[in-house]
Amino acid sequence: MTHIKTLAALAAFALLASPALADEPGPGGTKPVIPKNGEETYKMVCQACHMADAKGATGAGTFPALAGNDKLGTAEYPIFMVVNGKGGMPYFYDTMSPQQIAEVVTYVRTHFGNAYKDPVTAAQVKAIMDARGK
Amino acid sequence: MISGRGAPTRRQLLSAIGMMGGTAALYAMMTEFGHAAETRFPGPPNLSGARPGASVIILGAGLAGMLAAYELRKAGYKVRILEYQGRAGGRNWSLYGGDKFTEMGGATQNVQFAKGNYLNPGPWRIPHHHRTLLHYCKAFGVALEPFIQFNHNAYVHNTDAFGGKPQRYRALAADFEGNVAELLGKAIDQKSLDTRLTAEDQDRLKEALRNWGMLDGDMRYAKNLRSSSHRGYDLPPGGGVNGAPQPSDLLPFDQVVRSGIATNMAFFMNEEFQTTMFQPVGGMGKIGEGFARQVGDLVTYNAKVTKLFQDKTGVTVTYTDTAKGGTTEAKADFCVCTIPLAVLSQIETNMTEKKTAAIQAVPYSNSVKIGLEMKRRFWEEDAEIFGGHSFTNQDISLISYPNFDYFKTGPAVLLGAFASNAGGYRLAGMTPEQRIETALEQGSVFHPESYRKEFMNGASVAWNRVPWVMGCCARWNEDTRKTHYQELVAVEDRIVLAGEHASYVGCWMEGALLSSIDAITRLHKRALEA
């Protein structure tokens, strides 16, 4: 069920984005490959910037490392960043479901040298999403 | 489901037309966001009378920064530009054979294209009404040629229609319009429009539908030479004894609707994507080169800005030399900062809290472009496609055919992907080799016999991983426009921001230029008042 929601959310994203948001691809790309779990979401979204080894990268600015990152200790921090974004980090409240965000945050908090065992729940994510703009 | 040729129900009719209505509604929404607004170019700013000795430091040698430098120097300011890269032009950029590109994360690509071939990783097409850009192209001697935006003979592919077999745009569009015309005609006959139109207007509309949708005398969209004159023939008109044409079969309407052709048709109706469009001869990067011919003498390259501070006496910019090392402080009376927000949000400044919040509030889009060099122009030779785009619902979004050197023998580069959103992230996260493999796999649906066989080499740019911008373009939404836009563009004491991110023509070079003209006009006024 949750993946159906995820799929619907991503499909909505693709549809909304398709008619000419600036010089963008246009009507194509409406059926991207849909990630099935936290690990796949990391690979298909997060590693574009945070890199496959989660060590981040530096150019004119820096994409922070998620590997061995103490800030992940408090689950609300990564949830908040994924939901709301900040600076170079885009927000995903409109394109990912609470379940998908919970899965990917859980994945990052239990891999790449992070060992925060408490799983993140969709309810925790939803609470932070609901608090947007309040 | 909408059936092929049977009489439609009212619900089927509405469902078919609703797709167009939905797109129109969406378009109206986009207009409100400002994405569809036409450019406004009052002419070059003609600034003059700068106070003697007054100086401006410009951060970034992209189009916004270089235009600011060009116009402010003319106005009498002492101007210099700091640029992070070892080249000018910013996102106005082309990759040629022999170029080397290292992305964030360290992957390095050595571009192997043959002489004359190129990939435009960023901007690649110019609307005919982007008058600011066209003005400066002419002024700076940048030659333009047509960009083939709309090709009826290119393909539309959807994994959920026609068993995944691509169809020609012209056949899909003709069948969509023909069927919609027939359905609307039936709606009129069934008195469905009696409350909307007089009997006389209904007759006029029926005649219009017949002409538009290529309907026959019975108001039917059918297999005949009339429909074939839009959708293409089974056997086209020829000469001599066997010259008579043969009509083509219609596609099943449910599959036509499912193909997403209505979205394609709507795309080409978007004001910014209507013909005529242009591209510079020899690659988009020629525009940046044209600007650099005017102001290249003002640029300090390999300068990574680390601090931007201002006080009552002036602006101080701290930068490190990424080639030779060493940190320098540069001072000026005023500053035009064109650094993309994704980067600027990480630079230490003493700007106000509100300005800082605005800088941090706008995420960047994530396009990926992939150039594939092929041994021969099989799309021209085998498929009669000369320029334009074939669209797919897969990650790559489209492939696009080169708009120059038609009929030429030898290698040519086609655009093998222009991905964004989910597909863009997925491709960006791959290694350059994986991106090429994915582009070949997905693009093969259009030209299965030739795509892999004729492939020679490729290059990709994932904008998230471009070290000097860390994203493609600023992506505003209704909320961020309302909360942060005016704050972002306001002159703050001695500093003003400029670039596509400070415009309503986002992700277009025109937006960068319009923003720059507006910013320096306000800054000049402020400087004279100071």
XYZ file of C-alpha atoms in Angstrom:
664
model
C 0.000 0.000 0.000
C 2.691 2.453 0.977
C 4.467 1.939 -2.306
C 1.293 2.626 -4.195
C 1.179 5.947 -2.367
C 4.807 6.579 -3.182
C 4.164 5.800 -6.800
C 1.193 8.122 -6.846
C 3.245 10.885 -5.259
C 6.060 10.506 -7.756
C 3.619 10.329 -10.642
C 1.986 13.541 -9.438
C 5.408 15.159 -9.250
C 6.245 14.115 -12.786
C 2.914 15.339 -14.134
C 3.148 18.679 -12.398
C 6.651 19.220 -13.595
C 6.042 18.223 -17.188
C 4.580 21.331 -18.804
C 7.455 23.699 -19.150
C 8.746 24.641 -15.753
C 11.395 26.826 -17.320
C 13.624 25.125 -19.906
C 12.917 21.613 -18.730
C 12.450 18.325 -20.558
C 8.723 18.727 -21.243
C 6.251 15.866 -21.542
C 8.722 12.977 -21.106
C 9.958 11.112 -18.046
C 6.534 10.543 -16.491
C 7.234 6.925 -15.592
C 10.586 6.861 -13.843
C 11.836 3.736 -12.094
C 10.223 3.713 -8.632
C 12.392 2.817 -5.630
C 11.017 -0.091 -3.584
C 12.789 0.438 -0.262
C 15.088 2.763 1.661
C 18.228 1.484 0.011
C 16.805 1.979 -3.484
C 15.584 5.463 -2.591
C 19.075 6.328 -1.403
C 20.561 5.092 -4.674
C 17.954 6.679 -6.935
C 17.730 10.056 -5.193
C 20.165 10.847 -2.375
C 23.394 9.622 -3.901
C 23.094 12.124 -6.740
C 24.622 14.613 -4.270
C 25.700 12.691 -1.167
C 27.498 10.103 -3.360
C 27.362 6.306 -3.395
C 29.605 6.041 -0.323
C 27.637 8.800 1.486
C 30.849 10.726 1.996
C 29.539 13.831 0.217
C 31.678 16.001 -2.043
C 33.107 19.495 -2.273
C 33.166 21.968 -5.136
C 32.345 25.654 -4.802
C 30.343 24.449 -1.800
C 29.926 21.128 -0.037
C 27.400 18.314 -0.054
C 27.789 17.054 3.516
C 28.809 13.496 4.313
C 26.048 11.330 5.743
C 28.571 8.622 6.548
C 29.479 8.718 10.238
C 27.433 11.885 10.719
C 26.628 12.630 14.383
C 23.733 14.887 13.377
C 21.794 11.761 12.362
C 21.591 10.706 16.009
C 18.430 12.724 16.466
C 16.037 11.250 13.894
C 14.064 14.497 13.663
C 17.030 16.282 12.130
C 17.377 14.192 8.953
C 13.586 13.924 8.696
C 13.277 17.693 8.895
C 15.966 18.211 6.251
C 14.426 15.720 3.809
C 10.945 17.175 4.307
C 11.804 20.887 4.286
C 15.226 21.202 2.644
C 17.615 24.090 3.223
C 20.166 25.793 0.965
C 21.494 23.230 -1.491
C 19.305 20.498 -0.005
C 15.943 20.354 -1.826
C 12.679 19.646 -0.021
C 10.846 16.400 -0.710
C 7.564 16.972 1.128
C 5.775 17.196 -2.202
C 7.379 14.231 -3.948
C 7.961 11.531 -1.324
C 5.480 9.793 0.952
C 6.027 9.718 4.740
C 6.700 5.991 4.444
C 9.329 6.490 1.757
C 11.086 9.186 3.798
C 10.924 6.993 6.920
C 12.511 4.121 5.012
C 15.337 6.126 3.513
C 16.145 7.942 6.769
C 16.169 4.590 8.555
C 18.478 3.220 5.876
C 20.950 6.085 6.187
C 20.885 5.941 9.998
C 21.800 2.238 9.944
C 24.412 2.251 7.172
C 27.590 4.104 6.177
C 29.056 3.778 9.654
C 25.874 4.999 11.357
C 24.303 2.632 13.875
C 21.161 4.295 15.193
C 18.956 1.281 15.721
C 15.617 2.969 16.470
C 13.646 2.764 13.190
C 12.039 5.933 11.909
C 8.279 5.634 11.415
C 5.968 7.177 8.845
C 4.067 8.737 11.759
C 7.185 10.656 12.840
C 7.632 11.933 9.295
C 3.984 12.851 8.973
C 4.145 14.877 12.175
C 6.988 16.952 10.744
C 5.212 17.303 7.410
C 2.040 18.454 9.166
C 4.028 21.054 11.090
C 5.123 22.748 7.844
C 4.263 26.421 7.770
C 2.861 26.451 11.314
C -11.978 2.792 -20.963
C -12.417 4.669 -24.194
C -13.254 2.265 -26.987
C -11.758 2.408 -30.450
C -14.441 3.218 -32.989
C -17.774 2.762 -31.196
C -20.157 5.560 -30.292
C -18.816 7.338 -27.222
C -20.726 7.975 -24.047
C -20.802 11.440 -22.558
C -18.370 10.297 -19.892
C -15.933 9.013 -22.504
C -16.155 12.306 -24.307
C -15.471 14.333 -21.206
C -12.650 12.064 -20.235
C -11.019 12.544 -23.634
C -11.400 16.307 -23.609
C -10.687 16.602 -19.907
C -7.059 15.851 -20.607
C -6.797 19.061 -22.581
C -8.707 21.010 -19.928
C -6.425 19.669 -17.252
C -3.391 20.810 -19.139
C -4.888 24.224 -19.718
C -5.624 24.561 -16.023
C -2.087 23.564 -15.238
C -0.801 26.084 -17.742
C -2.841 28.826 -16.106
C -1.280 27.889 -12.802
C 2.203 28.026 -14.280
C 1.473 31.484 -15.659
C 0.576 32.600 -12.177
C 3.945 31.330 -10.960
C 5.517 33.408 -13.679
C 7.086 30.546 -15.599
C 5.187 31.307 -18.753
C 5.555 35.073 -18.685
C 6.981 36.582 -21.857
C 10.216 38.499 -21.558
C 10.276 42.265 -21.098
C 13.250 44.010 -22.617
C 13.206 47.790 -22.547
C 16.498 47.969 -24.458
C 20.033 48.184 -23.074
C 20.118 50.133 -19.801
C 22.214 53.113 -20.988
C 23.609 53.879 -17.556
C 25.983 56.825 -17.325
C 27.572 59.285 -14.954
C 29.149 57.026 -12.367
C 30.940 58.968 -9.645
C 34.641 59.209 -10.511
C 36.589 56.304 -9.029
C 33.498 54.366 -7.914
C 34.115 50.619 -8.095
C 32.015 47.477 -8.417
C 33.097 43.917 -7.774
C 31.091 41.269 -9.596
C 30.962 37.694 -8.360
C 30.539 35.176 -11.169
C 31.437 35.388 -14.866
C 28.222 33.857 -16.178
C 25.923 35.840 -18.438
C 24.416 37.915 -15.606
C 27.841 38.834 -14.235
C 29.405 39.604 -17.604
C 26.452 41.733 -18.714
C 26.680 43.676 -15.450
C 30.407 44.203 -16.037
C 29.873 45.326 -19.630
C 27.165 47.866 -18.805
C 28.710 49.152 -15.556
C 32.094 49.730 -17.191
C 30.319 51.693 -19.912
C 28.634 53.732 -17.172
C 32.057 54.701 -15.823
C 32.623 52.292 -12.942
C 35.881 50.589 -12.161
C 34.852 46.941 -12.531
C 36.353 43.545 -11.830
C 34.893 40.021 -11.864
C 35.812 37.058 -9.654
C 35.097 33.652 -11.211
C 35.349 30.245 -9.529
C 36.067 28.377 -12.744
C 39.012 28.648 -15.103
C 36.580 29.753 -17.832
C 33.888 32.362 -18.358
C 30.302 31.667 -19.416
C 28.832 29.847 -16.426
C 26.018 27.512 -17.372
C 26.275 28.791 -20.937
C 28.606 26.002 -21.928
C 29.420 23.433 -24.597
C 31.563 20.311 -24.347
C 33.746 19.460 -27.357
C 36.167 16.662 -28.199
C 39.326 17.074 -26.121
C 37.491 18.703 -23.197
C 37.877 17.189 -19.748
C 35.156 17.425 -17.124
C 35.477 16.347 -13.490
C 32.257 16.220 -11.514
C 31.773 16.352 -7.749
C 32.688 12.958 -6.366
C 35.707 12.866 -8.651
C 34.512 11.055 -11.788
C 36.371 12.491 -14.784
C 35.231 12.298 -18.392
C 37.437 12.926 -21.398
C 35.130 13.997 -24.181
C 35.913 12.190 -27.428
C 33.543 13.829 -29.903
C 34.799 14.399 -33.453
C 35.650 17.941 -34.518
C 32.555 20.098 -34.938
C 30.363 17.955 -32.667
C 29.326 19.076 -29.194
C 26.996 18.628 -26.231
C 25.209 21.639 -24.727
C 24.908 20.493 -21.103
C 22.858 23.506 -20.037
C 20.915 25.957 -22.197
C 20.405 24.655 -25.730
C 17.498 26.594 -27.284
C 16.434 30.226 -27.420
C 12.824 31.413 -27.812
C 12.380 34.023 -30.541
C 10.930 36.470 -28.002
C 13.895 36.383 -25.613
C 14.826 39.761 -26.940
C 17.515 40.670 -24.409
C 19.614 37.653 -25.276
C 19.023 38.107 -29.007
C 20.017 41.770 -28.704
C 23.365 40.994 -27.077
C 24.045 38.051 -29.412
C 23.762 40.475 -32.305
C 25.774 43.166 -30.533
C 28.573 40.736 -29.661
C 28.696 38.957 -33.025
C 27.268 35.585 -32.000
C 25.787 33.866 -35.072
C 22.468 32.065 -34.558
C 20.770 29.322 -36.561
C 17.344 27.670 -36.233
C 16.812 25.131 -33.469
C 14.308 22.532 -34.670
C 11.912 22.456 -31.771
C 8.882 20.833 -33.350
C 9.244 17.863 -35.687
C 6.017 16.081 -36.693
C 8.035 13.116 -37.886
C 9.794 12.420 -34.568
C 8.487 9.748 -32.196
C 6.422 9.562 -29.026
C 7.052 6.516 -26.854
C 5.072 5.398 -23.852
C 5.683 2.060 -22.140
C 1.921 1.855 -21.462
C 0.644 2.378 -25.012
C 0.933 0.395 -28.247
C 2.831 -2.365 -26.430
C 5.738 0.037 -25.982
C 6.131 0.673 -29.723
C 6.914 4.320 -30.527
C 4.570 6.141 -32.920
C 5.182 9.182 -35.094
C 3.994 12.422 -33.486
C 2.010 13.308 -36.610
C -0.066 10.110 -36.549
C -0.838 10.411 -32.833
C -1.688 14.104 -33.022
C -3.858 13.654 -36.139
C -5.741 10.753 -34.576
C -6.224 12.619 -31.310
C -7.604 15.689 -33.065
C -9.697 13.644 -35.499
C -11.332 11.620 -32.756
C -11.935 14.635 -30.527
C -13.508 16.452 -33.485
C -15.778 13.500 -34.198
C -16.768 13.161 -30.531
C -17.553 16.859 -30.243
C -19.619 16.642 -33.417
C -21.622 13.847 -31.848
C -22.051 15.869 -28.671
C -23.585 18.615 -30.779
C -25.888 16.116 -32.522
C -26.981 14.788 -29.141
C -27.931 18.331 -28.092
C -25.258 18.379 -25.407
C -24.174 21.904 -26.321
C -27.615 23.452 -26.764
C -27.306 25.548 -23.638
C -23.899 26.877 -24.676
C -24.305 27.677 -28.366
C -27.043 28.819 -30.703
C -28.073 26.445 -33.505
C -26.254 28.657 -35.988
C -23.025 28.630 -33.961
C -23.305 24.861 -33.558
C -23.387 24.556 -37.348
C -20.325 26.763 -37.626
C -18.545 24.738 -34.973
C -19.377 21.484 -36.783
C -17.898 22.862 -39.962
C -14.796 23.951 -38.059
C -14.488 20.500 -36.496
C -14.776 18.888 -39.933
C -11.949 21.047 -41.253
C -9.750 20.801 -38.181
C -10.132 17.076 -37.526
C -10.169 15.994 -41.197
C -13.645 14.424 -40.822
C -15.518 13.013 -43.793
C -18.925 14.130 -45.130
C -20.675 12.174 -42.370
C -18.607 13.880 -39.660
C -16.634 10.699 -39.130
C -12.890 10.412 -38.621
C -12.077 7.454 -40.850
C -9.363 5.798 -42.874
C -9.217 7.792 -46.096
C -6.936 10.143 -48.026
C -8.289 13.086 -46.046
C -7.158 11.751 -42.649
C -3.947 10.468 -44.233
C -3.064 13.969 -45.382
C -2.504 14.763 -41.693
C -1.425 11.439 -40.189
C 0.663 10.159 -43.113
C -0.089 7.659 -45.909
C 0.355 3.948 -46.181
C 1.711 4.650 -49.662
C 2.474 8.332 -50.234
C 1.593 10.125 -53.492
C 4.045 9.281 -56.268
C 4.610 9.884 -59.989
C 3.479 8.092 -63.126
C 1.447 4.931 -63.496
C 1.312 3.891 -59.842
C 1.346 7.384 -58.397
C -1.984 7.160 -56.567
C -1.612 7.327 -52.761
C -2.980 4.703 -50.370
C -4.500 5.775 -47.031
C -3.146 4.566 -43.708
C -4.920 2.736 -40.874
C -5.973 4.756 -37.842
C -4.524 3.948 -34.432
C -6.916 2.731 -31.701
C -8.130 5.829 -29.864
C -7.749 4.370 -26.377
C -4.075 3.778 -27.104
C -3.718 7.260 -28.615
C -5.056 8.809 -25.392
C -2.874 6.548 -23.280
C 0.257 7.569 -25.200
C 0.136 10.993 -23.563
C 0.066 12.750 -26.938
C -2.150 15.522 -25.509
C 0.638 16.496 -23.109
C 3.069 16.584 -26.011
C 0.723 18.792 -28.008
C 0.295 21.098 -25.018
C 4.065 21.300 -24.595
C 4.533 22.647 -28.092
C 1.803 25.217 -27.436
C 3.730 26.641 -24.493
C 4.799 30.128 -25.414
C 8.421 29.495 -24.545
C 8.580 26.388 -26.702
C 6.842 27.657 -29.807
C 8.745 27.957 -33.057
C 10.898 29.777 -34.093
C 13.689 28.839 -31.679
C 17.415 29.446 -32.165
C 20.807 28.061 -31.204
C 24.271 29.567 -31.676
C 26.292 28.178 -34.593
C 28.974 25.881 -33.154
C 27.545 25.342 -29.664
C 25.712 27.283 -26.956
C 29.054 28.182 -25.361
C 29.602 30.661 -28.196
C 27.377 33.123 -26.355
C 29.545 33.049 -23.242
C 32.585 33.457 -25.493
C 30.938 36.471 -27.116
C 30.373 38.114 -23.732
C 33.910 37.202 -22.641
C 35.326 38.981 -25.709
C 33.847 42.172 -24.229
C 34.779 41.797 -20.564
C 37.270 38.904 -20.329
C 40.001 41.405 -19.385
C 38.128 42.105 -16.123
C 37.979 38.496 -14.926
C 40.094 36.892 -12.197
C 39.744 33.117 -12.701
C 40.006 30.241 -10.186
C 38.763 32.550 -7.438
C 36.662 30.738 -4.848
C 34.750 33.274 -2.787
C 34.691 32.363 0.905
C 33.384 35.567 2.520
C 31.246 38.485 1.436
C 31.058 41.350 3.919
C 29.934 44.953 3.713
C 30.027 47.965 6.014
C 29.522 51.724 5.729
C 32.692 52.168 3.695
C 32.464 49.346 1.191
C 32.357 45.666 0.322
C 35.081 43.163 1.180
C 35.258 39.849 -0.666
C 37.625 37.138 0.519
C 38.647 34.528 -2.048
C 41.130 31.723 -2.403
C 43.061 30.972 -5.577
C 42.147 27.346 -6.328
C 44.986 26.993 -8.851
C 47.911 28.541 -6.986
C 46.642 28.689 -3.409
C 46.600 31.775 -1.224
C 43.818 33.955 0.110
C 43.123 37.508 -0.996
C 40.797 40.271 0.158
C 39.276 42.388 -2.587
C 37.532 45.668 -1.823
C 35.035 47.686 -3.818
C 32.329 50.258 -3.248
C 29.558 47.966 -4.479
C 28.951 44.327 -5.341
C 26.825 42.453 -7.875
C 26.678 38.861 -6.657
C 25.567 36.314 -9.281
C 26.708 33.232 -7.380
C 24.019 30.517 -7.644
C 22.010 30.200 -4.435
C 23.025 26.589 -3.788
C 26.612 27.836 -3.479
C 25.925 31.287 -2.029
C 23.967 29.702 0.828
C 27.276 28.224 2.046
C 29.341 31.418 1.844
C 29.832 33.467 4.998
C 28.208 36.904 4.737
C 26.928 39.614 7.043
C 23.732 40.100 5.125
C 20.464 40.430 7.044
C 18.584 37.473 8.433
C 15.783 37.977 5.922
C 18.170 38.019 2.965
C 19.971 34.951 4.275
C 16.657 33.142 4.698
C 15.739 33.975 1.094
C 19.090 32.687 -0.163
C 18.524 29.403 1.667
C 14.892 28.950 0.674
C 15.156 28.120 -3.019
C 16.192 24.597 -4.049
C 17.775 23.868 -7.420
C 16.536 21.567 -10.158
C 18.520 18.521 -11.139
C 18.712 18.055 -14.905
C 20.987 15.511 -16.536
C 22.058 15.696 -20.166
C 23.866 12.980 -22.063
C 25.497 13.326 -25.480
C 25.910 10.185 -27.585
C 28.169 10.231 -30.631
C 26.976 7.931 -33.401
C 28.935 6.744 -36.430
C 26.264 7.948 -38.837
C 22.991 9.894 -38.942
C 20.707 6.875 -38.964
C 17.789 9.010 -37.747
C 18.093 11.037 -40.948
C 19.084 8.249 -43.320
C 16.713 5.546 -42.049
C 13.896 7.425 -40.286
C 13.688 10.821 -42.088
C 14.062 12.742 -38.833
C 15.893 16.048 -39.209
C 16.230 17.738 -35.831
C 13.574 17.872 -33.110
C 12.827 15.553 -30.211
C 11.442 12.067 -29.652
C 9.780 11.842 -26.242
C 9.540 8.853 -23.893
C 8.033 8.335 -20.449
C 11.246 6.631 -19.296
C 13.875 8.381 -17.140
C 15.735 9.900 -20.108
C 12.570 11.888 -21.073
C 13.650 12.448 -24.648
C 16.296 12.091 -27.264
C 16.997 15.087 -29.471
C 18.535 15.127 -32.922
C 21.239 17.583 -34.039
C 20.031 20.755 -35.756
C 22.971 21.355 -38.079
C 25.168 19.587 -40.639
C 22.173 17.669 -42.049
C 22.979 14.917 -44.591
C 26.615 14.985 -43.571
C 28.610 11.752 -43.661
C 30.475 10.830 -40.491
C 29.846 10.967 -36.771
C 27.150 13.124 -35.207
C 26.156 13.729 -31.582
C 22.576 13.337 -30.509
C 21.215 14.272 -27.108
C 20.582 10.897 -25.490
C 18.851 12.176 -22.343
C 17.401 15.331 -20.860
C 16.214 14.006 -17.537
C 14.848 15.887 -14.566
C 12.926 15.171 -11.368
C 12.991 11.468 -10.378
C 14.720 10.337 -13.580
C 17.271 13.119 -13.192
C 18.212 12.073 -9.664
C 18.507 8.450 -10.731
C 20.828 9.237 -13.647
C 22.851 11.740 -11.585
C 23.558 9.110 -8.940
C 25.103 6.791 -11.534
C 28.689 6.685 -12.727
C 29.227 8.278 -16.165
C 29.506 4.769 -17.648
C 26.200 3.663 -16.093
C 24.509 6.801 -17.417
C 25.634 6.036 -20.969
C 24.466 2.422 -20.638
C 21.044 3.556 -19.367
C 20.751 6.131 -22.147
C 21.555 3.475 -24.751
C 19.120 0.998 -23.255
C 16.223 3.453 -23.003
C 16.939 5.344 -26.224
C 17.097 2.118 -28.225
C 13.287 1.981 -28.237
C 13.306 4.651 -30.935
C 15.943 3.211 -33.246
C 16.396 -0.418 -32.164
C 18.404 -1.568 -35.186
C 20.993 1.197 -35.046
C 21.269 2.736 -31.602
C 23.837 0.443 -30.026
C 25.381 -0.609 -33.335
C 26.327 2.932 -34.340
C 27.318 4.174 -30.871
C 30.902 5.414 -30.529
C 31.253 7.378 -27.282
C 29.342 9.613 -24.930
C 29.540 12.309 -22.271
C 27.155 13.247 -19.482
C 26.592 16.197 -17.193
C 24.543 15.768 -14.022
C 23.948 19.320 -12.826
C 23.761 18.302 -9.163
C 27.391 17.308 -9.497
C 28.678 20.326 -11.393
C 31.188 21.756 -8.890
C 30.544 25.436 -9.590
C 26.753 25.449 -9.331
C 25.702 22.224 -7.509
C 22.332 22.182 -9.228
C 20.684 23.273 -12.438
C 18.339 26.200 -11.812
C 16.504 27.877 -8.971
C 13.095 26.324 -8.495
C 10.623 28.743 -6.977
C 7.094 27.872 -5.945
C 4.123 30.042 -5.080
C 4.978 30.108 -1.362
C 8.662 30.917 -1.746
C 7.889 33.623 -4.307
C 5.513 35.225 -1.832
C 7.764 34.939 1.207
C 11.240 35.458 -0.233
C 11.407 36.798 -3.799
C 11.270 40.548 -3.102
C 13.721 40.109 -0.248
C 16.111 38.222 -2.524
C 16.163 40.850 -5.279
C 16.255 43.954 -3.036
C 19.489 45.976 -2.957
C 20.901 45.528 0.523
C 23.127 48.520 1.254
C 25.977 47.933 -1.228
C 25.137 44.467 -2.512
C 22.617 43.267 -5.077
C 21.996 39.712 -6.270
C 21.458 38.868 -9.946
C 21.015 35.763 -12.071
C 18.206 33.557 -13.368
C 17.357 32.870 -9.717
C 16.465 36.540 -9.278
C 13.907 36.559 -12.099
C 10.536 35.221 -13.149
C 12.129 33.798 -16.312
C 13.807 31.058 -14.317
C 16.197 28.640 -15.958
C 16.491 30.730 -19.107
C 19.467 32.877 -20.090
C 16.944 35.667 -20.685
C 16.090 35.593 -16.986
C 19.752 36.005 -16.044
C 20.091 39.026 -18.340
C 16.825 40.706 -17.347
C 17.719 40.237 -13.704
C 21.153 41.705 -14.292
C 19.839 44.800 -16.079
C 17.296 45.416 -13.328
C 19.863 44.850 -10.572
C 22.531 47.182 -11.967
C 19.966 49.858 -12.779
C 18.886 49.892 -9.128
C 22.461 49.649 -7.856
C 23.533 52.579 -10.062
C 20.682 54.683 -8.697
C 21.694 53.737 -5.163
C 25.338 54.612 -5.930
C 24.397 58.060 -7.192
C 22.275 58.684 -4.094
C 24.974 57.528 -1.692
